[in-house]
Backbone as JSON, one array per atom type, in Angstrom:
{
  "sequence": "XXXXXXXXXXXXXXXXXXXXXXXXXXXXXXXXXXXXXXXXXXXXXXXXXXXXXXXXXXXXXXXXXXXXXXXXXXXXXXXXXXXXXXXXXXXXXXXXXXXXXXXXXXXXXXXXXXXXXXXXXXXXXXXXXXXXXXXXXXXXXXXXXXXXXXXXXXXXXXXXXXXXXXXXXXXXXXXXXXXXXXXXXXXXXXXXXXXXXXXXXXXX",
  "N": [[7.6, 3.49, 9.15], [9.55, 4.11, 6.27], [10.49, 7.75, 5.09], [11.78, 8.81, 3.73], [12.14, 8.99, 0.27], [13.57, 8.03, -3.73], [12.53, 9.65, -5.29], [11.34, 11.98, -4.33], [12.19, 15.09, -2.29], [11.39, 16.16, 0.99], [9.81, 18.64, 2.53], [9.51, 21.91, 3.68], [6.63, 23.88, 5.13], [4.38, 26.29, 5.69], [2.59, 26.7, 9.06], [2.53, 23.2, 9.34], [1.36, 21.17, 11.02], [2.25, 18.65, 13.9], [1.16, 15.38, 14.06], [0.27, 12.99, 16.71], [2.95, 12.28, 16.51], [3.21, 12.41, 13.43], [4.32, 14.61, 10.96], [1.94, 16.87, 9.42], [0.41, 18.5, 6.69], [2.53, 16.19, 4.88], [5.18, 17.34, 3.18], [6.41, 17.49, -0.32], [9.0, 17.62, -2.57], [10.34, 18.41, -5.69], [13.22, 16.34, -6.58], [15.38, 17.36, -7.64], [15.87, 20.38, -9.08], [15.95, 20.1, -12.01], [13.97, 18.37, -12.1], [11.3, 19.12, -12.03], [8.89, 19.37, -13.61], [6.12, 18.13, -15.33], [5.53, 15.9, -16.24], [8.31, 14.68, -15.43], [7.02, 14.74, -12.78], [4.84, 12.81, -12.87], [5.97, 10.43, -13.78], [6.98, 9.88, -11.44], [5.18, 9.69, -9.65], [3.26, 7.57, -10.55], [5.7, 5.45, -10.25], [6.21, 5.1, -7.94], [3.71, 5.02, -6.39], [2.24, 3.09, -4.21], [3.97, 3.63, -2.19], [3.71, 6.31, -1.91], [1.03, 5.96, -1.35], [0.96, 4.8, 0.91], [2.57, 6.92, 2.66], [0.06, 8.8, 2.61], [-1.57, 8.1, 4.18], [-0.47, 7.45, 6.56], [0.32, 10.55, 6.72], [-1.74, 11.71, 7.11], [-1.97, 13.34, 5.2], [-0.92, 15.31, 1.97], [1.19, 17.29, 0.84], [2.17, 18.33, -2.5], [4.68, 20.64, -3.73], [6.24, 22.91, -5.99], [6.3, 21.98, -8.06], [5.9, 22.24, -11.31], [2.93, 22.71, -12.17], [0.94, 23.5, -14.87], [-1.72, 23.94, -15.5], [-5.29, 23.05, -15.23], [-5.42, 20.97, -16.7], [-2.83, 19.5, -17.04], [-3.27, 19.17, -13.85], [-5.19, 17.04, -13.88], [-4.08, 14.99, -15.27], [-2.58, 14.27, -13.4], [-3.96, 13.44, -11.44], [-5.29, 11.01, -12.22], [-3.24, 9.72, -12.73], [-2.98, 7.86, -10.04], [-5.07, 6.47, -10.5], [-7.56, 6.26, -9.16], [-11.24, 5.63, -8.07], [-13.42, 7.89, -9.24], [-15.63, 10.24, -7.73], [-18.71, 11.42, -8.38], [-19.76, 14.72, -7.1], [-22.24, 15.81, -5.11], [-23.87, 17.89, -3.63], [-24.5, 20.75, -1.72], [-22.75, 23.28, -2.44], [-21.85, 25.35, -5.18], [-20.29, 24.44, -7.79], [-17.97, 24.15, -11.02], [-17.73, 22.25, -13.89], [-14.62, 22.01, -14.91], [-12.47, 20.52, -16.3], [-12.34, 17.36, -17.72], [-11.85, 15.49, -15.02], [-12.0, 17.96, -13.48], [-12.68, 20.17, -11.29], [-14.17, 22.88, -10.09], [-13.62, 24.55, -6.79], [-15.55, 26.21, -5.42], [-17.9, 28.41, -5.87], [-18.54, 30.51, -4.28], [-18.0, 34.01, -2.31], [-15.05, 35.46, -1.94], [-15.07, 36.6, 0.4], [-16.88, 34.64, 2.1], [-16.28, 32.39, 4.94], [-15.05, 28.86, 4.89], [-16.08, 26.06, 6.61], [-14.47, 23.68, 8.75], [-15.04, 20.53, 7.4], [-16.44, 17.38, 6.04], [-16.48, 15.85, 3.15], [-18.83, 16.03, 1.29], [-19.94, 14.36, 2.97], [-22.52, 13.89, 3.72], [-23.95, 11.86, 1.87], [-24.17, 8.64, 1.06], [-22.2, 7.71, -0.9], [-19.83, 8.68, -0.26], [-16.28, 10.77, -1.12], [-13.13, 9.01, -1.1], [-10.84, 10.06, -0.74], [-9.61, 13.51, -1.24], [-8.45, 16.28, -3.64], [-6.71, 19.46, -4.1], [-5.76, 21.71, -6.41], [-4.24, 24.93, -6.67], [-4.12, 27.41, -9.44], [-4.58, 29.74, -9.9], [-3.75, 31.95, -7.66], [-5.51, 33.25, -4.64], [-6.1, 36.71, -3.65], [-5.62, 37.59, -1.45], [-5.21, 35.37, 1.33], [-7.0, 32.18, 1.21], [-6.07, 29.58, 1.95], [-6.12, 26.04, 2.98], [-7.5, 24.68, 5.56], [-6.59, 22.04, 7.61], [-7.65, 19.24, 9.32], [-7.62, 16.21, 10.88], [-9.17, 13.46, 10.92], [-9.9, 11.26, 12.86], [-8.72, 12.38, 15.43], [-10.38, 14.42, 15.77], [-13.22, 12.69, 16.72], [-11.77, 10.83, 18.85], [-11.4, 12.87, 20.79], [-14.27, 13.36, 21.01], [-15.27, 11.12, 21.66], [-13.51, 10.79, 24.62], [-14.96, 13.53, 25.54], [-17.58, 13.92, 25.09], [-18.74, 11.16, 25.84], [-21.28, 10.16, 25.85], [-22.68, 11.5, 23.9], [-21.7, 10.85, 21.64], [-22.2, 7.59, 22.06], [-24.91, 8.12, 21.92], [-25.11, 8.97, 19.41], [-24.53, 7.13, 17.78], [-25.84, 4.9, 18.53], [-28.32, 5.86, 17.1], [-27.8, 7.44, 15.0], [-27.67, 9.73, 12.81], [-29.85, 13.17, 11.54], [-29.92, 14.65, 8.72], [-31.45, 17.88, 7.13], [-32.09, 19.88, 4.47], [-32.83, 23.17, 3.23], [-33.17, 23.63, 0.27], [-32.46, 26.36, -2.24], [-34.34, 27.98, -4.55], [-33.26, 29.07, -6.96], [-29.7, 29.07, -8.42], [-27.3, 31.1, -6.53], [-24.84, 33.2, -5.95], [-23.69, 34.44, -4.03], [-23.4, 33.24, -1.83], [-21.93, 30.16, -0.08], [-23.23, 27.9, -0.21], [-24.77, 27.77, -2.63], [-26.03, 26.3, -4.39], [-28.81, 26.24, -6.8], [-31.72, 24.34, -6.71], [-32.09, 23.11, -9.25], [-30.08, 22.54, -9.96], [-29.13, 20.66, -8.75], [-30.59, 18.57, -10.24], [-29.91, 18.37, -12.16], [-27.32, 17.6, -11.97], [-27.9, 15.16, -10.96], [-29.47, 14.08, -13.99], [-27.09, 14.16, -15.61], [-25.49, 12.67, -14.02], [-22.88, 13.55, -12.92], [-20.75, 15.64, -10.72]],
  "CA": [[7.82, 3.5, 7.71], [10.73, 5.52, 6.19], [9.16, 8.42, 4.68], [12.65, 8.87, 2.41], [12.16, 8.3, -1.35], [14.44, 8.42, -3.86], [12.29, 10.67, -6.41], [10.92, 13.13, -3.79], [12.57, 15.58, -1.13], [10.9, 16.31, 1.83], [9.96, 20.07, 2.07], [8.3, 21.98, 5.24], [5.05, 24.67, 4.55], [3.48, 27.16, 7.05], [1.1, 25.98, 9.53], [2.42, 22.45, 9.48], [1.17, 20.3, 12.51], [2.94, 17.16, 14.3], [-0.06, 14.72, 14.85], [0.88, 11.17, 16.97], [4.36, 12.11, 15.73], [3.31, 12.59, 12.1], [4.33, 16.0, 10.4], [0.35, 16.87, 8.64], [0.74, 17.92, 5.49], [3.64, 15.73, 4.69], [5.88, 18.16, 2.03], [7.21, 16.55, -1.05], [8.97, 18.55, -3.25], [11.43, 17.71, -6.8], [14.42, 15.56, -5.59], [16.28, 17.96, -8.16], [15.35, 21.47, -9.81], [15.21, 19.95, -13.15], [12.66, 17.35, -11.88], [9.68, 19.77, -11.44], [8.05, 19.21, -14.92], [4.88, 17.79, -14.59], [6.25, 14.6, -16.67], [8.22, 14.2, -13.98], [6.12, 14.19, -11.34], [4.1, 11.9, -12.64], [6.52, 9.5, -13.82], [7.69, 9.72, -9.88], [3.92, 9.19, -8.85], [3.27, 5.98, -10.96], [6.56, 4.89, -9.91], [5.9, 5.37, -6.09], [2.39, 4.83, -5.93], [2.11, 2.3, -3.11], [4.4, 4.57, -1.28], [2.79, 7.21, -2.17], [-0.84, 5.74, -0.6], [1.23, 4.6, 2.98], [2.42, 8.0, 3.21], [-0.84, 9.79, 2.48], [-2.44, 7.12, 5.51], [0.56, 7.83, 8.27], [0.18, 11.77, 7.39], [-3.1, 11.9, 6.92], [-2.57, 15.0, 3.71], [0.38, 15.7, 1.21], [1.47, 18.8, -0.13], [3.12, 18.82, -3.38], [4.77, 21.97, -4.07], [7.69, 23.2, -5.84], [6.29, 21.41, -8.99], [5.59, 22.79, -12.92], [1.91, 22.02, -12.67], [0.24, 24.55, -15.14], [-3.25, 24.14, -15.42], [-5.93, 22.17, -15.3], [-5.03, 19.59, -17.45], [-1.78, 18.98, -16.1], [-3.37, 18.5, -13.06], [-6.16, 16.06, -14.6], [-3.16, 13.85, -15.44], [-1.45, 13.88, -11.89], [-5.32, 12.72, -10.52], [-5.64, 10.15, -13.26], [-2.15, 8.62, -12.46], [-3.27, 7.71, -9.11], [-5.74, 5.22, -10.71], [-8.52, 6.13, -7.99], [-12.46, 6.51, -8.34], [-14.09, 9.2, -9.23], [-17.09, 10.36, -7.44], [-19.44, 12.45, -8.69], [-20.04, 15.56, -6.65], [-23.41, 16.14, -5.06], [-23.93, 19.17, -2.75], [-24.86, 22.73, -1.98], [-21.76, 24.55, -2.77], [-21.72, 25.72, -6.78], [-19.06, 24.38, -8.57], [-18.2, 24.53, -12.23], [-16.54, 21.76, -14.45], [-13.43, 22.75, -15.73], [-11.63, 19.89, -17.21], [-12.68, 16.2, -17.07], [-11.8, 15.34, -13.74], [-11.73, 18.88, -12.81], [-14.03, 20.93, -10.9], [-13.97, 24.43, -9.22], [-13.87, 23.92, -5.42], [-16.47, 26.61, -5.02], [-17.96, 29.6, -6.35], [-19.11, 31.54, -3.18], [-17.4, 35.01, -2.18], [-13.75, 35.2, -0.77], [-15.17, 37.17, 1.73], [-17.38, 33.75, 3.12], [-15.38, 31.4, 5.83], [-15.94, 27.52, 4.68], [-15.31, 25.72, 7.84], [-14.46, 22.07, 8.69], [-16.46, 19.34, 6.9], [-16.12, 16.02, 5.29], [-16.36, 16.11, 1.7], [-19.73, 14.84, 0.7], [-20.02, 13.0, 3.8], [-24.45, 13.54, 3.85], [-24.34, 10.66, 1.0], [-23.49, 7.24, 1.28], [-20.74, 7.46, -1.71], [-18.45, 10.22, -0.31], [-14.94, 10.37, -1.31], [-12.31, 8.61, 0.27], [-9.53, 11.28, -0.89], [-9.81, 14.94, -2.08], [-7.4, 16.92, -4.29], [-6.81, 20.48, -4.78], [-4.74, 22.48, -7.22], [-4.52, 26.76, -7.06], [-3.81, 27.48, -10.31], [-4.72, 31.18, -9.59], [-3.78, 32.0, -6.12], [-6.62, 34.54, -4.62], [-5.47, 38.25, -3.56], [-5.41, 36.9, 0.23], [-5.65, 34.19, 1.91], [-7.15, 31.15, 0.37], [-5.39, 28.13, 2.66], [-7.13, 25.01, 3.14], [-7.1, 23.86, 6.47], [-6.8, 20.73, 7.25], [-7.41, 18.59, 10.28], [-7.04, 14.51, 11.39], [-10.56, 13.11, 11.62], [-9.46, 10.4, 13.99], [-8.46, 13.48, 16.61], [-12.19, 14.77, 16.36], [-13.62, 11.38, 16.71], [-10.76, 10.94, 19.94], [-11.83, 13.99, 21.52], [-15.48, 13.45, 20.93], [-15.01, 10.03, 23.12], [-13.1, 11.46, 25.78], [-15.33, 14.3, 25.99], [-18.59, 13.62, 25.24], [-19.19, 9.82, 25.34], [-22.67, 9.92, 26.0], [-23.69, 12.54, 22.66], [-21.13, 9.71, 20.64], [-23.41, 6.33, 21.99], [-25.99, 8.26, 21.37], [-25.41, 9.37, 17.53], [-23.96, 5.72, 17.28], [-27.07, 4.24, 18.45], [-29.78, 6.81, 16.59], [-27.86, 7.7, 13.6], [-28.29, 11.25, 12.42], [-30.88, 13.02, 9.62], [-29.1, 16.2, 8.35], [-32.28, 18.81, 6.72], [-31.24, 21.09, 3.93], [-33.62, 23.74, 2.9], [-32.48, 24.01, -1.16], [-33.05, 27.56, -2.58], [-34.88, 27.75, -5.95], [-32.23, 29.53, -8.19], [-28.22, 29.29, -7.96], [-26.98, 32.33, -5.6], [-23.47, 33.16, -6.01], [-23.42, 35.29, -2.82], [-23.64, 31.81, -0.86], [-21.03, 28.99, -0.17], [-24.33, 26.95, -0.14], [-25.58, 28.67, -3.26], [-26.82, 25.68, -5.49], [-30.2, 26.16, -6.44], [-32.81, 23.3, -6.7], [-32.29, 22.87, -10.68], [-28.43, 22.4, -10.45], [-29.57, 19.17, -8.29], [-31.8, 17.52, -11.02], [-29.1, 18.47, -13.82], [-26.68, 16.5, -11.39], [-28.97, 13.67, -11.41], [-29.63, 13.53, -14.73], [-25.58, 14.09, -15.43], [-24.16, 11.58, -13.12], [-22.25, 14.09, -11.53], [-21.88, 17.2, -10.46]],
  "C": [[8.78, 4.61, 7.33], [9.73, 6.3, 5.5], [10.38, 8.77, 3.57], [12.49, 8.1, 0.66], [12.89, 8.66, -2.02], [13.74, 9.48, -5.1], [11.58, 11.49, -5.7], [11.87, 13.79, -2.39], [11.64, 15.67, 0.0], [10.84, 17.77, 2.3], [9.33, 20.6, 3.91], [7.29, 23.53, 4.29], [4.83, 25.1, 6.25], [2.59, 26.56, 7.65], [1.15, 24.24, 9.98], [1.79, 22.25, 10.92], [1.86, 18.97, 12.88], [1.65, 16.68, 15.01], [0.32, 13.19, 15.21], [2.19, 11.7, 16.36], [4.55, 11.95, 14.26], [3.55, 13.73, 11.8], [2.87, 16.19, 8.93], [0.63, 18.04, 8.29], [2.25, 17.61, 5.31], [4.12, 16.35, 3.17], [6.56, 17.53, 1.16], [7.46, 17.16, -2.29], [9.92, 17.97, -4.38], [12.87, 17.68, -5.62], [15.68, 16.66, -6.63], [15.17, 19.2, -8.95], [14.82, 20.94, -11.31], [14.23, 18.83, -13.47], [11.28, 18.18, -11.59], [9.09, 19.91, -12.58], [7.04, 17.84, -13.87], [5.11, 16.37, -15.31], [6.98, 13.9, -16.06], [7.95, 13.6, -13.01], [5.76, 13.15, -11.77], [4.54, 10.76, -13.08], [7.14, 8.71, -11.96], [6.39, 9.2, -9.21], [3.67, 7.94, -9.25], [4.91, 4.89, -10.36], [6.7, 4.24, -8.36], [4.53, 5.08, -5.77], [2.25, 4.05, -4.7], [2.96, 2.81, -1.65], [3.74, 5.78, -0.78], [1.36, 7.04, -1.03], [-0.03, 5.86, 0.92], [1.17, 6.05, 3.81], [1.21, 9.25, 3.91], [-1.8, 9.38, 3.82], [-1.78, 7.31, 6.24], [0.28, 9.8, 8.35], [-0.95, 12.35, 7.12], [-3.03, 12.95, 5.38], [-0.94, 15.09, 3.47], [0.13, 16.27, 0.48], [2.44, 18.64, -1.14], [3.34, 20.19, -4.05], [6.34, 21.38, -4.66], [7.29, 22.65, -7.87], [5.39, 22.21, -10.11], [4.3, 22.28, -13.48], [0.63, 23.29, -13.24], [-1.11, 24.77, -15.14], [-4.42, 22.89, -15.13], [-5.94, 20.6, -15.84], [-3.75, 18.92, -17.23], [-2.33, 18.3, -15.04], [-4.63, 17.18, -12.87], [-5.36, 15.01, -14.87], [-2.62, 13.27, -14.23], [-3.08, 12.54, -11.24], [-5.57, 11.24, -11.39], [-4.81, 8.88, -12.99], [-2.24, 7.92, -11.2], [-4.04, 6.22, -9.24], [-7.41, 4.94, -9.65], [-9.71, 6.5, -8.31], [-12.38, 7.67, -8.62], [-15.5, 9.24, -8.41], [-17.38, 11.31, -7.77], [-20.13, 13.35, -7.56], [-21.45, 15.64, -6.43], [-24.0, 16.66, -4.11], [-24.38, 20.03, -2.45], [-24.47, 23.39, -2.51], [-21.98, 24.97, -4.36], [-20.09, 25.1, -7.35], [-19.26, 24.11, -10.44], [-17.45, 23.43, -12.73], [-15.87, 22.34, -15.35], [-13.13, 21.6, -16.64], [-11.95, 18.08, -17.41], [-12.78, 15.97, -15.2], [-11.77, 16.24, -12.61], [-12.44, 19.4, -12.65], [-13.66, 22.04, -10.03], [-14.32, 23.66, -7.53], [-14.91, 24.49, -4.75], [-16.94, 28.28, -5.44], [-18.78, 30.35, -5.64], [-18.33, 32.69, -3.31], [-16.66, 34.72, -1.75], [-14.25, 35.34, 0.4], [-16.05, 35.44, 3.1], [-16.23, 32.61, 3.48], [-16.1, 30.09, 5.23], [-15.15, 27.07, 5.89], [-15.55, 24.35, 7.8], [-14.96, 21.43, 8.19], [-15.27, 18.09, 6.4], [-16.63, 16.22, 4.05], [-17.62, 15.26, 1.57], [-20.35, 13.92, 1.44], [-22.11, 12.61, 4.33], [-24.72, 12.86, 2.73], [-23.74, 10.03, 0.99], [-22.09, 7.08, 0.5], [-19.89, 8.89, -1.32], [-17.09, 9.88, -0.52], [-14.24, 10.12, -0.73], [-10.71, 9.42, 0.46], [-10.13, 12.86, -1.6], [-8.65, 15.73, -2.65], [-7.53, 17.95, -4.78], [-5.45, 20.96, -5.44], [-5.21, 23.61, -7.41], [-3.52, 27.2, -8.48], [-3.62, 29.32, -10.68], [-4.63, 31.98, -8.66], [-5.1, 33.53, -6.11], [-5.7, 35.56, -4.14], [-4.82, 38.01, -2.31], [-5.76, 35.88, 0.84], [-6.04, 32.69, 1.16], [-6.29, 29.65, 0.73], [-6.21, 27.45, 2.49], [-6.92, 24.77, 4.07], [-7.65, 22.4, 6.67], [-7.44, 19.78, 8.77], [-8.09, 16.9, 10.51], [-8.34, 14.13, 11.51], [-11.32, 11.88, 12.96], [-9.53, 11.15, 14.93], [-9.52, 13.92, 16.67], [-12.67, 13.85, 17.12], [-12.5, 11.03, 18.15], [-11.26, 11.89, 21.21], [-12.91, 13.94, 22.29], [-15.78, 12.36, 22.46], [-14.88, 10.55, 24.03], [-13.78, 12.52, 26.44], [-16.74, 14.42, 26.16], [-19.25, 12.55, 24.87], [-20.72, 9.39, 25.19], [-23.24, 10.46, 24.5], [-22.56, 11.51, 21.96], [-22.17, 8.6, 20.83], [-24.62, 6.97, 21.61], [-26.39, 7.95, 20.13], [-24.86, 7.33, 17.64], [-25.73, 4.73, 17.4], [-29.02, 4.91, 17.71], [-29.57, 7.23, 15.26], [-28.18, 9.46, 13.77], [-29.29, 11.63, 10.98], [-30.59, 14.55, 9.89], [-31.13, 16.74, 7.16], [-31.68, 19.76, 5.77], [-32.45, 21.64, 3.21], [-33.21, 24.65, 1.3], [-33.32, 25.44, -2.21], [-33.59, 26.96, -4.66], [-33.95, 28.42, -7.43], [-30.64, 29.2, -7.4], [-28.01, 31.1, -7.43], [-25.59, 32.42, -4.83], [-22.82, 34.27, -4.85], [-23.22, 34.11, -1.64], [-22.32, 30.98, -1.1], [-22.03, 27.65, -0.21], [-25.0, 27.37, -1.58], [-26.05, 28.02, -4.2], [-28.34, 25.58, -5.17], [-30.41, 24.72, -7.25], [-32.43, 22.59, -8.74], [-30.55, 22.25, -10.81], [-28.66, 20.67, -9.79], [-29.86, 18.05, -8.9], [-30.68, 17.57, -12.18], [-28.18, 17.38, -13.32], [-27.1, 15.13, -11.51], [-28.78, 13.3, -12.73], [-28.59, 13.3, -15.74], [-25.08, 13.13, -15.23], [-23.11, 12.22, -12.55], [-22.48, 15.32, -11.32], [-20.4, 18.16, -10.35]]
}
């Protein structure tokens, strides 16, 4: 598939990876300086959409940078133009809604590491995309990493086929021991009450 469009450049970012001969996160930046309004973009995203999806399925994750996306609500429009579910959040971590469609990604300490996961993936409706926007960069650090979940799942085969037929044939049952207040020292730090508000919400 070409990966050339005519309303985005093609950018590069730290850290990239080449996976199967894909460049992960695929960089897509204004095809001109005075294209980085967020009107713009998202005239370029509705326009491209179906491009848009192939790409996001050959490089598994796309980075838009470079673009005039101020806050929350800007980026509530970009997610909107997409046209894609919503799922309602339902977790450990603490998060806060910001804006309709917008939600904090987590209100633990910088100082705690979040490491690999699937978004949601201990309930049947987990999302089939995720989208962040730093609107505030932190002091240090603050990447997302990313990685291919095919290449786990690849690995896993090749390396331990027996603990794969297993879980394939037994299924797994994840345990979570939910504290009784929210505890903002935690990346796990929703307490027991933020659960039932979710519930009785519809999301979270």
């Amino acid at each position: 598939m070409e990966i050339s469009c005519k309303d985005f450049k093609v950018g590069r970012c730290e850290g990239q990876k080449v996976v199967d001969g894909e460049t992960m996160p695929l960089v897509l930046q204004p095809l001109e300086p005075n294209k980085s309004d967020t009107k713009s973009l998202l005239s370029a995203l509705k326009q491209n959409k179906d491009w848009f999806e192939q790409v996001l399925i050959r490089n598994s994750a796309v980075l838009l940078r470079g673009f005039d996306v101020k806050n929350a609500e800007d980026f509530n429009d970009i997610i909107e133009a997409f046209g894609w579910d919503e799922t309602r959040y339902i977790g450990p971590g603490l998060r806060t809604h910001v804006y309709k469609r917008v939600w904090t990604a987590n209100e633990g300490p910088l100082s705690e590491f979040i490491y690999f996961h699937h978004e949601m993936i201990l309930i049947r409706e987990s999302p089939e995309k995720v989208m962040f926007f730093c609107e505030i960069p932190p002091p240090e650090g603050g990447q997302t990493p990313l990685v291919p979940s095919f290449r786990v799942t690849e690995r896993m085969l090749e390396e331990f086929p027996e603990a794969v037929e297993e879980v394939e044939a037994k299924g797994l049952k994840y345990t979570f021991t939910t504290l009784s207040k929210n505890d903002t020292s935690s990346i796990r730090g929703k307490g027991l009450g933020g659960y039932f508000r979710n519930t009785r919400q519809g999301r979270g």
